[in-house]
Short mmCIF file of C-alpha atoms (C1' of nucleotides) in Angstrom, two decimals:
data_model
loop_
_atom_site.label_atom_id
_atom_site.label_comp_id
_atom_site.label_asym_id
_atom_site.label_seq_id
_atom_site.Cartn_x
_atom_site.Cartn_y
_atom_site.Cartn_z
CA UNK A 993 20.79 14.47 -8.66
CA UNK A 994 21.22 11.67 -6.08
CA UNK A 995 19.08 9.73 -3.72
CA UNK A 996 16.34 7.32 -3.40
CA UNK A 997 12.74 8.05 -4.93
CA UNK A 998 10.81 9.08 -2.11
CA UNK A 999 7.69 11.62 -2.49
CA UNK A 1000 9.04 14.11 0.24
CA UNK A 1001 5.37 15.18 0.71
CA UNK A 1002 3.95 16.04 3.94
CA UNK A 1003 0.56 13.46 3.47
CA UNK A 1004 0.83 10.66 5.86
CA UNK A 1005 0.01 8.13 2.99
CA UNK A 1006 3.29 9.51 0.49
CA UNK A 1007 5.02 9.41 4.17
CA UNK A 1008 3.93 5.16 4.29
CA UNK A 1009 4.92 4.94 0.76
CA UNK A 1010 8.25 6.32 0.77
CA UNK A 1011 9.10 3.70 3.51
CA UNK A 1012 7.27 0.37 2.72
CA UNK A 1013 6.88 1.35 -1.08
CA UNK A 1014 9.64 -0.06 -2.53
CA UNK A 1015 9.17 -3.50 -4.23
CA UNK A 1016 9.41 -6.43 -2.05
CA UNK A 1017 9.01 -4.22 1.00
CA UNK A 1018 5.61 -4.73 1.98
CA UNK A 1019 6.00 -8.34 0.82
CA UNK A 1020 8.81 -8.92 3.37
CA UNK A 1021 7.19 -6.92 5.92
CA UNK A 1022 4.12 -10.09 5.58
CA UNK A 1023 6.62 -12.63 5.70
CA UNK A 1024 8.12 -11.41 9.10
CA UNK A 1025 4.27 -11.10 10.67
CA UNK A 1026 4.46 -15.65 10.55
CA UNK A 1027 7.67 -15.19 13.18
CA UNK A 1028 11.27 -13.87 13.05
CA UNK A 1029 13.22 -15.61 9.91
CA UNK A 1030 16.26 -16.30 8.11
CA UNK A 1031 17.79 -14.61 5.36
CA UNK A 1032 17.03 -17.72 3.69
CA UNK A 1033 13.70 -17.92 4.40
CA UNK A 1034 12.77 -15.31 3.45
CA UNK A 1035 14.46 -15.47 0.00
CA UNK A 1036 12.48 -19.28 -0.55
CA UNK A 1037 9.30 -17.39 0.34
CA UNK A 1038 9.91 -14.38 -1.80
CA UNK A 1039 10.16 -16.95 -4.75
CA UNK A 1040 13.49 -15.04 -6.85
CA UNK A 1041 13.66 -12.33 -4.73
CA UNK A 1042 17.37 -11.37 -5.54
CA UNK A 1043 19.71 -11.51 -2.48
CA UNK A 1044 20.81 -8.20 -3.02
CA UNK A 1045 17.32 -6.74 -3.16
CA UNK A 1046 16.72 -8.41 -0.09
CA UNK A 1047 19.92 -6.83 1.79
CA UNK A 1048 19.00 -4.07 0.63
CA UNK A 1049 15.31 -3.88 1.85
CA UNK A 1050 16.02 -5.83 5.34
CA UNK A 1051 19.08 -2.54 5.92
CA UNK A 1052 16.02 -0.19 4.71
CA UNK A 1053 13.56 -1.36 7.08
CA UNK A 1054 16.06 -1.90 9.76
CA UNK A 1055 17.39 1.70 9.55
CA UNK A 1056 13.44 2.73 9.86
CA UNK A 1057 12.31 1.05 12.60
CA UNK A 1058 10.49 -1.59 11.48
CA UNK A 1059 12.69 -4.65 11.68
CA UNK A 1060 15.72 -5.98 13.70
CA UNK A 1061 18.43 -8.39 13.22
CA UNK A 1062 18.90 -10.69 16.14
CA UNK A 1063 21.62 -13.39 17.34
CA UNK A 1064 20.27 -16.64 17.71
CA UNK A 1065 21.91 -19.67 18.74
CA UNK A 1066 24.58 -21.39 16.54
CA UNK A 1067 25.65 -18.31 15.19
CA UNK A 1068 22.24 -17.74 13.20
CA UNK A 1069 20.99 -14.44 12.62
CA UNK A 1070 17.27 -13.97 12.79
CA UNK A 1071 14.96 -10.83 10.97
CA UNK A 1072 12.05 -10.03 13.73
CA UNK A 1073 9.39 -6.91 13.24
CA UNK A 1074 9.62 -4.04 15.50
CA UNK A 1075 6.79 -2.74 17.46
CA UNK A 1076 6.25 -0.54 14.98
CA UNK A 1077 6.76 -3.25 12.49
CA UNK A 1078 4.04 -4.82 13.82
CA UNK A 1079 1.76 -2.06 13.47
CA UNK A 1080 1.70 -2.99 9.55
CA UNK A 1081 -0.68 -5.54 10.26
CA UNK A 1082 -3.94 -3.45 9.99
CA UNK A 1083 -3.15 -2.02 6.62
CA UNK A 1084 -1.50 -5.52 5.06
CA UNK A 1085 -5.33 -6.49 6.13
CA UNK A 1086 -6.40 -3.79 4.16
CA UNK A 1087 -4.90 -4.60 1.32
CA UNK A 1088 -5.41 -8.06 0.93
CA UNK A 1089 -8.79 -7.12 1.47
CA UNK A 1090 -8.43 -4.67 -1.71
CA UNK A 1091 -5.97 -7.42 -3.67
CA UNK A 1092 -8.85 -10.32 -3.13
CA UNK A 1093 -10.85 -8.49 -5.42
CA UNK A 1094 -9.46 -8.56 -8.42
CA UNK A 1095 -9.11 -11.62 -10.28
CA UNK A 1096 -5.76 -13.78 -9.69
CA UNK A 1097 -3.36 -13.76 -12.66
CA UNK A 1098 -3.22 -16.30 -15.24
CA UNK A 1099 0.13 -18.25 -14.64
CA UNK A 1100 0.37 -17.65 -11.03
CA UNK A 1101 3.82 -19.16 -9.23
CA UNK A 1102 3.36 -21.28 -5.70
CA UNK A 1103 5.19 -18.86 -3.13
CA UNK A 1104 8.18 -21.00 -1.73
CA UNK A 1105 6.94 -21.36 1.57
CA UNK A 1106 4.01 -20.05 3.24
CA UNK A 1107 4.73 -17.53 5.48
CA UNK A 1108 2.95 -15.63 3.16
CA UNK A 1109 -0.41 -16.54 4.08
CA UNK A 1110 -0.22 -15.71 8.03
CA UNK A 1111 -0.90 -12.56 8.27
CA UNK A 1112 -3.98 -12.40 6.38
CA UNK A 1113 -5.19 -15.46 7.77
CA UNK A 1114 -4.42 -14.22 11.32
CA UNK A 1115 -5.26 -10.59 10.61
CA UNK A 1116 -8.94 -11.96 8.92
CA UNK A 1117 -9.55 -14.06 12.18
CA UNK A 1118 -8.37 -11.12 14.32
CA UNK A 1119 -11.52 -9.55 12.78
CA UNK A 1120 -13.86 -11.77 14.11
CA UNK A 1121 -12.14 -13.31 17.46
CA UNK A 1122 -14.17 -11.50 19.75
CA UNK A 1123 -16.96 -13.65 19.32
CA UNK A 1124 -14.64 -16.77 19.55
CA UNK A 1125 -13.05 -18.01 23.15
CA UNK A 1126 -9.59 -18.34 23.51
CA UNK A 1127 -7.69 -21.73 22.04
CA UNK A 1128 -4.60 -22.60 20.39
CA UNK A 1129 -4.20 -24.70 17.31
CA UNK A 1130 -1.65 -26.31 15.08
CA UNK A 1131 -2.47 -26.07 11.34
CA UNK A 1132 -0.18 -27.89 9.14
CA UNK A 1133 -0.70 -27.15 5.20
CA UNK A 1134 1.14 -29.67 3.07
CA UNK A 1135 3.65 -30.31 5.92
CA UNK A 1136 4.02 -26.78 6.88
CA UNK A 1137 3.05 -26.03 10.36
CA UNK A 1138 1.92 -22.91 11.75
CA UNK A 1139 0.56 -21.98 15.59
CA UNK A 1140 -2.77 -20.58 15.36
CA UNK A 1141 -3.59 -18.64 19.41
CA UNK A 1142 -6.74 -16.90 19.90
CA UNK A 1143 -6.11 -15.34 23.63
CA UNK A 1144 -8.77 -12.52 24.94
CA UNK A 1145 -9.58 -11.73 21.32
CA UNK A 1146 -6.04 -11.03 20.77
CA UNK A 1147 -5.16 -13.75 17.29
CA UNK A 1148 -1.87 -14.33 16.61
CA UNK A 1149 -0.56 -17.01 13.75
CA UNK A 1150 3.21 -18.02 13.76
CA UNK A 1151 5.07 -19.86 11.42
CA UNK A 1152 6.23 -22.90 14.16
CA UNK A 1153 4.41 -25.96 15.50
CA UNK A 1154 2.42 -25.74 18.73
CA UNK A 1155 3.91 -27.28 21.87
CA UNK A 1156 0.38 -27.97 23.26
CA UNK A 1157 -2.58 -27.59 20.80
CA UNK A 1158 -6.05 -27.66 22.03
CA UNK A 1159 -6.63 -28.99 18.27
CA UNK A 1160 -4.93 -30.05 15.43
CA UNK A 1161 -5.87 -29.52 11.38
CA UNK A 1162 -4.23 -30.98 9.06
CA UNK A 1163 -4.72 -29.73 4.79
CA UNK A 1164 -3.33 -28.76 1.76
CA UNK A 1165 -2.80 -25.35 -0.13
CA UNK A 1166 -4.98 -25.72 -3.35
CA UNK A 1167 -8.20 -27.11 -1.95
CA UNK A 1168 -7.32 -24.16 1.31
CA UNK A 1169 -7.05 -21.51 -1.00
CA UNK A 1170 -9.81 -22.40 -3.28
CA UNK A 1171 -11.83 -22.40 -0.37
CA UNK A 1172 -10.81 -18.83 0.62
CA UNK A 1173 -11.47 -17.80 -3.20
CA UNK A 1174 -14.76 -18.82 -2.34
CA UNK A 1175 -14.63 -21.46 -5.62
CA UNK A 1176 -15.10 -24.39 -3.25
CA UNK A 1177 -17.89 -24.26 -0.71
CA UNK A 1178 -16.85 -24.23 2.88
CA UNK A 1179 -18.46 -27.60 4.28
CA UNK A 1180 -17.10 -29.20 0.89
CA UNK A 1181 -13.85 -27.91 1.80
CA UNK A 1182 -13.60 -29.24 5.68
CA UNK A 1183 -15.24 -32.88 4.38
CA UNK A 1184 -12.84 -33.21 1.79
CA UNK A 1185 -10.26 -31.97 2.27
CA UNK A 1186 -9.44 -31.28 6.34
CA UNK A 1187 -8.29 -33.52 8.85
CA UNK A 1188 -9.05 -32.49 12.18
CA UNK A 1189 -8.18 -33.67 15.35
CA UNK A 1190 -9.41 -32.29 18.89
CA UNK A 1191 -7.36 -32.27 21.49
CA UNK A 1192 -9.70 -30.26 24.06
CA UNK A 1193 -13.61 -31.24 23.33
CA UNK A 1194 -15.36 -29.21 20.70
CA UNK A 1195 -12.52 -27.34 19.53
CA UNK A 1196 -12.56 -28.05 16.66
CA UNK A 1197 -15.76 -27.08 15.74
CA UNK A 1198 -15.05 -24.11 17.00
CA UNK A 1199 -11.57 -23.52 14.96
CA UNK A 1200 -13.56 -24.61 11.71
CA UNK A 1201 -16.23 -21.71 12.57
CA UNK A 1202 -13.32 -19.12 13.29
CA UNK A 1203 -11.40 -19.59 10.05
CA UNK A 1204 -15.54 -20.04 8.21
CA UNK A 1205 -16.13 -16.27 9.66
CA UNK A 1206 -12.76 -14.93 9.10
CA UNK A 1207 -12.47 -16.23 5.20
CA UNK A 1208 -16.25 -14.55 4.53
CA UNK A 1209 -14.92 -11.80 5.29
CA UNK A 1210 -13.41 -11.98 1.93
CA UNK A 1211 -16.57 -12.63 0.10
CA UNK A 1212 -16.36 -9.25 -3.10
CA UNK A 1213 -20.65 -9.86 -2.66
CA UNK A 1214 -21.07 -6.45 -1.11
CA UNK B 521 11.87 -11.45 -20.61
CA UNK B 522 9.50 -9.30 -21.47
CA UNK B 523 6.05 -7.55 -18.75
CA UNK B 524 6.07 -5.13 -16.29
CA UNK B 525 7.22 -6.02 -12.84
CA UNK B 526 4.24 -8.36 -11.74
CA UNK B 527 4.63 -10.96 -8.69
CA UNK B 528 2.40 -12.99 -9.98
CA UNK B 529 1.49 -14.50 -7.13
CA UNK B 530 -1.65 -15.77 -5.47
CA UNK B 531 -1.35 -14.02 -2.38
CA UNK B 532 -4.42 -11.02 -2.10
CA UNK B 533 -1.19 -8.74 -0.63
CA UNK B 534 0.66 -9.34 -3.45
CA UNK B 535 -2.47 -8.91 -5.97
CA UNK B 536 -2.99 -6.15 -4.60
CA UNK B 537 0.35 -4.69 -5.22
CA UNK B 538 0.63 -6.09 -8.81
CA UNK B 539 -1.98 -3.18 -9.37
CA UNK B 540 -1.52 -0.43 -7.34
CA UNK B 541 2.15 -1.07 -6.43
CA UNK B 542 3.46 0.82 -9.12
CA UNK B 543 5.15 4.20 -8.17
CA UNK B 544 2.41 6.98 -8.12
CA UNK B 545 -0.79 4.58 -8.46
CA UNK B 546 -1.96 4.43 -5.19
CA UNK B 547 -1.42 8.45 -4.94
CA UNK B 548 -3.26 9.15 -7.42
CA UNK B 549 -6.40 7.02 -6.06
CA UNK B 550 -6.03 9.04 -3.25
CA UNK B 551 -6.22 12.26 -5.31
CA UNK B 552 -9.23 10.63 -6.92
CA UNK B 553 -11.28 10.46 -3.96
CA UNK B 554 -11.63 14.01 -3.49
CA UNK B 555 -13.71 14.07 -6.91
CA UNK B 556 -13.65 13.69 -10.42
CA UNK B 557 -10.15 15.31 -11.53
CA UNK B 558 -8.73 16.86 -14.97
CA UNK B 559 -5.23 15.34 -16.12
CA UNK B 560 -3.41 18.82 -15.40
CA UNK B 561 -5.09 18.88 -11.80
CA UNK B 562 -3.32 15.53 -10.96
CA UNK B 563 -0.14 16.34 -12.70
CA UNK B 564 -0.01 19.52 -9.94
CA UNK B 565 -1.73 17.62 -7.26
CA UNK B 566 1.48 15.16 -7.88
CA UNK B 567 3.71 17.71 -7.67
CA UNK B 568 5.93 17.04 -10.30
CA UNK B 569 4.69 13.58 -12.21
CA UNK B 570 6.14 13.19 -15.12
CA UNK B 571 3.08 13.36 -17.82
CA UNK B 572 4.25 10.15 -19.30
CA UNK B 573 4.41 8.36 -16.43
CA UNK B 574 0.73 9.87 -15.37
CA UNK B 575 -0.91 9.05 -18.61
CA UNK B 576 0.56 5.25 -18.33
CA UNK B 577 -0.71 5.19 -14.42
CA UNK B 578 -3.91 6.31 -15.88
CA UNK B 579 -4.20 3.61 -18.72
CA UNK B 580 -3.25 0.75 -16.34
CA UNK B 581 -5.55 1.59 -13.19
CA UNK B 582 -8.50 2.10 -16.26
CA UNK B 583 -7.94 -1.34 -17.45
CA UNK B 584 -7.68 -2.68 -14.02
CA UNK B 585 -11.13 -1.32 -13.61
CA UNK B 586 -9.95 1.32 -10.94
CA UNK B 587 -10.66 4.78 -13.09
CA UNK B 588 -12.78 5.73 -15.28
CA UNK B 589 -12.21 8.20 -18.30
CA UNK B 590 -15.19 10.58 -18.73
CA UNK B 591 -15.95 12.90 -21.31
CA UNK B 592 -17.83 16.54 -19.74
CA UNK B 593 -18.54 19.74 -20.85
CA UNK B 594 -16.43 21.60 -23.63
CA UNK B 595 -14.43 18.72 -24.36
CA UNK B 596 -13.79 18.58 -20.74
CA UNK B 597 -12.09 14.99 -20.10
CA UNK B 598 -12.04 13.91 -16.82
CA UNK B 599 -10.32 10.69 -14.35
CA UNK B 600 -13.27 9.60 -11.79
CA UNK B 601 -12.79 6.42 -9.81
CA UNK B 602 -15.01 3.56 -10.11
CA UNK B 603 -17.45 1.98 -7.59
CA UNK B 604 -14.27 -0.60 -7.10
CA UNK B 605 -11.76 2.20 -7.69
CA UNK B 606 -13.71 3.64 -3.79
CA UNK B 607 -13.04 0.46 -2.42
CA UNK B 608 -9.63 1.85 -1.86
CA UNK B 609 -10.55 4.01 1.11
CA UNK B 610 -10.06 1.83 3.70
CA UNK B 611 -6.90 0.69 2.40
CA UNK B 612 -5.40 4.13 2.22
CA UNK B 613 -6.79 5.12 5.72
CA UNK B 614 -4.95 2.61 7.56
CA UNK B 615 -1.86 2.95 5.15
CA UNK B 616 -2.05 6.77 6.25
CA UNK B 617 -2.53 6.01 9.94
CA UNK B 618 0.44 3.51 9.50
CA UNK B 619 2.76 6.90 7.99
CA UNK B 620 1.41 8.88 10.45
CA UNK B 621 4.08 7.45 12.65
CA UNK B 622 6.88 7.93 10.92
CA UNK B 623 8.77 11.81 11.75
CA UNK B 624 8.23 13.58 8.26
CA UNK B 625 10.79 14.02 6.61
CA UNK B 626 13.47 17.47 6.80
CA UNK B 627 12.99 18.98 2.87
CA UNK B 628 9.03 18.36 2.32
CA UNK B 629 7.46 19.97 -0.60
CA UNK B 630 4.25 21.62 -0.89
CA UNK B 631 1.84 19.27 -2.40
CA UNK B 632 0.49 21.63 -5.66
CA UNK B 633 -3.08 21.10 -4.64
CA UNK B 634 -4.54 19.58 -1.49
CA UNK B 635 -6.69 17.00 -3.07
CA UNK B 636 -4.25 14.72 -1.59
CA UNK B 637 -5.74 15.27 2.15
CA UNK B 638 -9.16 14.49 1.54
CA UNK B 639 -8.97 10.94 1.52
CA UNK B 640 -7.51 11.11 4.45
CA UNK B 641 -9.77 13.24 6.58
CA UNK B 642 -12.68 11.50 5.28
CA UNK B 643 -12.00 8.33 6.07
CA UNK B 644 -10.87 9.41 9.61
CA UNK B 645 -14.09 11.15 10.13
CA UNK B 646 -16.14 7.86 8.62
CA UNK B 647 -14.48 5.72 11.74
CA UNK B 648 -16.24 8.44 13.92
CA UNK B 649 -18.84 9.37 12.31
CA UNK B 650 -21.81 6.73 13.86
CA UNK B 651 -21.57 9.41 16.87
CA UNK B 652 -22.60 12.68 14.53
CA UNK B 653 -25.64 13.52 12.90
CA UNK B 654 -26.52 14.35 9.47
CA UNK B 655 -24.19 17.84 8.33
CA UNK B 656 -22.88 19.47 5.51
CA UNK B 657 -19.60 21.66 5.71
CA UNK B 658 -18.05 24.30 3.75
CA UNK B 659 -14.34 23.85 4.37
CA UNK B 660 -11.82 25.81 2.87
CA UNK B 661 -7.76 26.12 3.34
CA UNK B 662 -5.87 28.48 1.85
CA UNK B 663 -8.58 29.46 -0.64
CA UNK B 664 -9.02 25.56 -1.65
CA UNK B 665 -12.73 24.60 -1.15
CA UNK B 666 -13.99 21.15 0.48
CA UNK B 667 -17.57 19.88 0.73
CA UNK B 668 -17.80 17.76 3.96
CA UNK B 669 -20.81 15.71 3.80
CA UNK B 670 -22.17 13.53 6.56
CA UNK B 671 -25.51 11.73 5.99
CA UNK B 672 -26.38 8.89 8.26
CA UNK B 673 -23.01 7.68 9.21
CA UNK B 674 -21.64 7.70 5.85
CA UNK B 675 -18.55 10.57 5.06
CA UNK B 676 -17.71 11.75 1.75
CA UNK B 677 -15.33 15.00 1.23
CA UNK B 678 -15.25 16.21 -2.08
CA UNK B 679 -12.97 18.84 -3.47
CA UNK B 680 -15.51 21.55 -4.60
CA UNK B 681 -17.65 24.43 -3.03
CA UNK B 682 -20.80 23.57 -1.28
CA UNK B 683 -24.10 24.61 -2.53
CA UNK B 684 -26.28 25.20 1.38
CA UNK B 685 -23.76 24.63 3.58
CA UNK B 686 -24.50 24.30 7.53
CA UNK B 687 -21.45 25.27 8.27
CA UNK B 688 -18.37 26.97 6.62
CA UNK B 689 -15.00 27.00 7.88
CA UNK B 690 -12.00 28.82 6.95
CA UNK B 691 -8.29 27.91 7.95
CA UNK B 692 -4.80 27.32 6.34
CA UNK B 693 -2.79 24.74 6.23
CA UNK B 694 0.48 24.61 8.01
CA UNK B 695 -1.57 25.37 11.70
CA UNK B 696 -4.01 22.54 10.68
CA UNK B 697 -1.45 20.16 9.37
CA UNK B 698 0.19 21.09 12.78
CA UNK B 699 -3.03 20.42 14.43
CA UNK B 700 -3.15 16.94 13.05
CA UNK B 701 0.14 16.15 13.88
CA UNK B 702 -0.41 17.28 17.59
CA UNK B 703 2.29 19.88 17.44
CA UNK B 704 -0.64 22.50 18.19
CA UNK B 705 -2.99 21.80 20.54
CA UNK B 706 -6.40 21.39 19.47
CA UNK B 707 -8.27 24.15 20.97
CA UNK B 708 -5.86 27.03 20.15
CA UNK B 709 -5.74 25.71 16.89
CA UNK B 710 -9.16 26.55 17.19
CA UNK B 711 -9.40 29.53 18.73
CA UNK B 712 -6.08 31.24 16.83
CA UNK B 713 -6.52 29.33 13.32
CA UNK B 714 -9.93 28.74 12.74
CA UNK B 715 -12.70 31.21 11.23
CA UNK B 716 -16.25 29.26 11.47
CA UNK B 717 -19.78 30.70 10.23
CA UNK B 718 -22.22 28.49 11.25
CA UNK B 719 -26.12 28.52 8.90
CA UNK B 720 -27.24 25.90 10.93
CA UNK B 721 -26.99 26.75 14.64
CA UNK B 722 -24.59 24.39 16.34
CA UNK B 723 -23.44 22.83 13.39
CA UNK B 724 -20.07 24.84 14.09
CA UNK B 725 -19.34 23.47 17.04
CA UNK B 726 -20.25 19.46 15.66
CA UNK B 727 -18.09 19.83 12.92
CA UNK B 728 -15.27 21.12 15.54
CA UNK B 729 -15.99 18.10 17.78
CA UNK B 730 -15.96 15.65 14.43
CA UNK B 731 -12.76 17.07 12.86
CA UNK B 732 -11.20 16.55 16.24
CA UNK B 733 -12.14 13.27 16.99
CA UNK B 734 -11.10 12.51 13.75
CA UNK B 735 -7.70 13.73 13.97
CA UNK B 736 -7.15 12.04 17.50
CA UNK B 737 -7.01 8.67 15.54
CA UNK B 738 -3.54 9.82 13.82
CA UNK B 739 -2.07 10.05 17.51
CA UNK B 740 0.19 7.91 18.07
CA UNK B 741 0.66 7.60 21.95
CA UNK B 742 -0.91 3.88 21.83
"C1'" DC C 888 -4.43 25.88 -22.90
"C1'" DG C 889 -5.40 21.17 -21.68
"C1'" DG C 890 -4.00 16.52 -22.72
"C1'" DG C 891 -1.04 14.15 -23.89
"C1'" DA C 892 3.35 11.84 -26.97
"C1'" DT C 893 8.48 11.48 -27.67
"C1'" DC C 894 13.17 11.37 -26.36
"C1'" DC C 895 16.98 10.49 -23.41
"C1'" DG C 896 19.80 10.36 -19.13
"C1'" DT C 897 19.52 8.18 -14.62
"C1'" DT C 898 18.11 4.98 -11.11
"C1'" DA C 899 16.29 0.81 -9.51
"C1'" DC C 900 15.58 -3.86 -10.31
"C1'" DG C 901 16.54 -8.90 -11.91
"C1'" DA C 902 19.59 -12.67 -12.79
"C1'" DT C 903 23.59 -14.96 -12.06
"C1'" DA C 904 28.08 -15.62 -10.28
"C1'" DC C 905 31.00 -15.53 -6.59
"C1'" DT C 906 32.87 -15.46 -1.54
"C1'" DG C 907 33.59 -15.74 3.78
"C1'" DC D 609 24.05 -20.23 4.87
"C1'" DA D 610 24.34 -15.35 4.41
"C1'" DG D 611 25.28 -12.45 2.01
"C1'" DT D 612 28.54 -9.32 -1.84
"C1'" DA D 613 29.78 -8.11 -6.70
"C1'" DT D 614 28.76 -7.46 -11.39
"C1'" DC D 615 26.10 -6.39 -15.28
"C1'" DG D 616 22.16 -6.17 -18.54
"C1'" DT D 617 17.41 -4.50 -18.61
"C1'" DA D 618 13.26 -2.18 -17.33
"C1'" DA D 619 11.20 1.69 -15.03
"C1'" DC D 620 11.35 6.30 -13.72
"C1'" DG D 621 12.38 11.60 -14.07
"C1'" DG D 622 12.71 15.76 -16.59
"C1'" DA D 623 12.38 18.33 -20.59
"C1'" DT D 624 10.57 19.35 -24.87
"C1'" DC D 625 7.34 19.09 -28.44
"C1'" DC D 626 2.83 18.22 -30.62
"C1'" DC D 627 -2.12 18.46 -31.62
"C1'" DG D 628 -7.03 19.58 -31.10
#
DNA sequence: CGGGATCCGTTACGATACTG
DNA sequence: CAGTATCGTAACGGATCCCG
């Protein structure tokens, strides 16, 4: 009796689950939405991921569709989502939408980089860009940089620095993520702990009101 | 080292998956959805669970506030979920829209009860819903009954017989699972597959218009 | 008969060590 | 840096048995 555990069941949600469902899957799947990365990259973000597990998810979702390995300069090979990769986005909303509700665990470990947080971030804002006009950021948390572009309502968040911001925000992860917890109250938050510079006029109001809408969104009130 | 694989991070993807990432968990939410359900009707609906493996599912969704363990009639127990248990839906629609695009697979079995698609057509039908009115449908597939319920834009199906239907359908399930998967075009589905009584008049045709505005979400030309 | 508990073989995962 | 190889452990799968 051979093979891998999949469901073999007709119902589009067994059909998800017996591609993404394996451990780390879905987990590396969020990673690659922050920009195409390194094996190693991805291994420091996984926090003990084991290199083998890794292989063996990255040939997985390779042979499925959803990533692809790519030749980069100096010999480096790059991870990148698929189209159809990218179509994950919706439901890794979903779920950190479902996973912000429960309590977080005791002893919780710091992710090794964070890649992790992009997609919900951008996925959150993606929510509630149409009422925002278009602008392109540089968010750096504890050193890390990331490219935040709202264009036409269409969000995007990469895991690189911006060549030409329209506003730059500098913070770290605890105060950021207490914030988003909703322990620390928003204008608290940007006073304290956010340094902001504006680049184009009144941008960075309107960033702080973009990522204020998008992290209300996971408020467990209702 | 001792625990059950957590990731124990702070992520709300990975909290998520620390408690319905487990193999079977988030498939038997789904199954939930349709209603209330014994132990025995989940071990079929599962097709092939092992009972140890559903009773431990069972014990850790319940004390991750998920499910709920309820004592009816003649020593009747039954698995319901919880108010946060529903807040799954969403989660599971877009995890089944995201499956819908992958080819199923060659050997598929049977599921042993079709609980498992009512999560799924009800949550399609809630994202179209705001253009129906109020209606209550009989639907049945193969002899399995469904109570389609929509009352002011909200969508519940629950896997039982209606009481005053204004509608009742009859179908089966291969041409309708063909239907959804736009192997069979709608209308001769219709015409060739469907048997519809209408109590209300033109409730048969709203529920037609519903269910297949529903099921155009899960294409995947876009 | 429904609702499990127990047992055991198999598979997947986790940790570390090693290599081109 | 980007993996491969090895091995101990935990989770899963299938069957059987038990109890009200």
């Amino acid at each position: 009796m051979a093979g891998p555990r999949r469901y073999k069941l007709l119902c589009p949600i067994s059909r998800a689950l017996d591609h993404i469902g394996d451990r780390w899957a879905l987990l590396i799947l969020r990673d690659l939405h922050a920009g195409p990365a390194r094996f190693s990259e991805l291994q420091t973000g996984l926090a003990g991921i084991a290199p083998n597990l890794l292989t063996e998810r990255l040939q997985q979702l390779t042979a499925d569709g959803l990533v692809e390995k790519r030749q980069a300069d100096h010999g480096v090979t790059l991870y990148a989502l698929t189209d159809l990769g990218r179509r994950s986005r919706d439901m890794l909303f979903e779920l950190a939408m479902f996973g912000g509700r429960f309590p977080p665990d005791e002893d919780i470990r710091r992710p090794g980089n964070l890649r992790t947080i992009a997609v919900t971030l951008s996925s959150a804002c993606q929510r509630v860009a149409p009422r925002y006009s278009n602008l392109v950021a540089q968010i750096e948390v504890d050193g890390e940089a990331f490219t935040l572009s709202v264009d036409n309502g269409s969000v995007e968040m990469l895991y690189a620095t911006a060549t030409s911001p329209d506003v730059t925000m500098r913070t770290s992860y605890e105060p950021m993520i207490a914030a988003a917890e909703g322990e620390l109250p928003m204008n608290e938050f940007v006073e304290r702990h956010v340094e902001l510079i504006a680049h184009t006029p009144r941008k960075d109001a309107e960033l702080m009101q973009l990522l204020g809408d998008a992290m209300q969104l996971f408020d467990t009130e209702t």
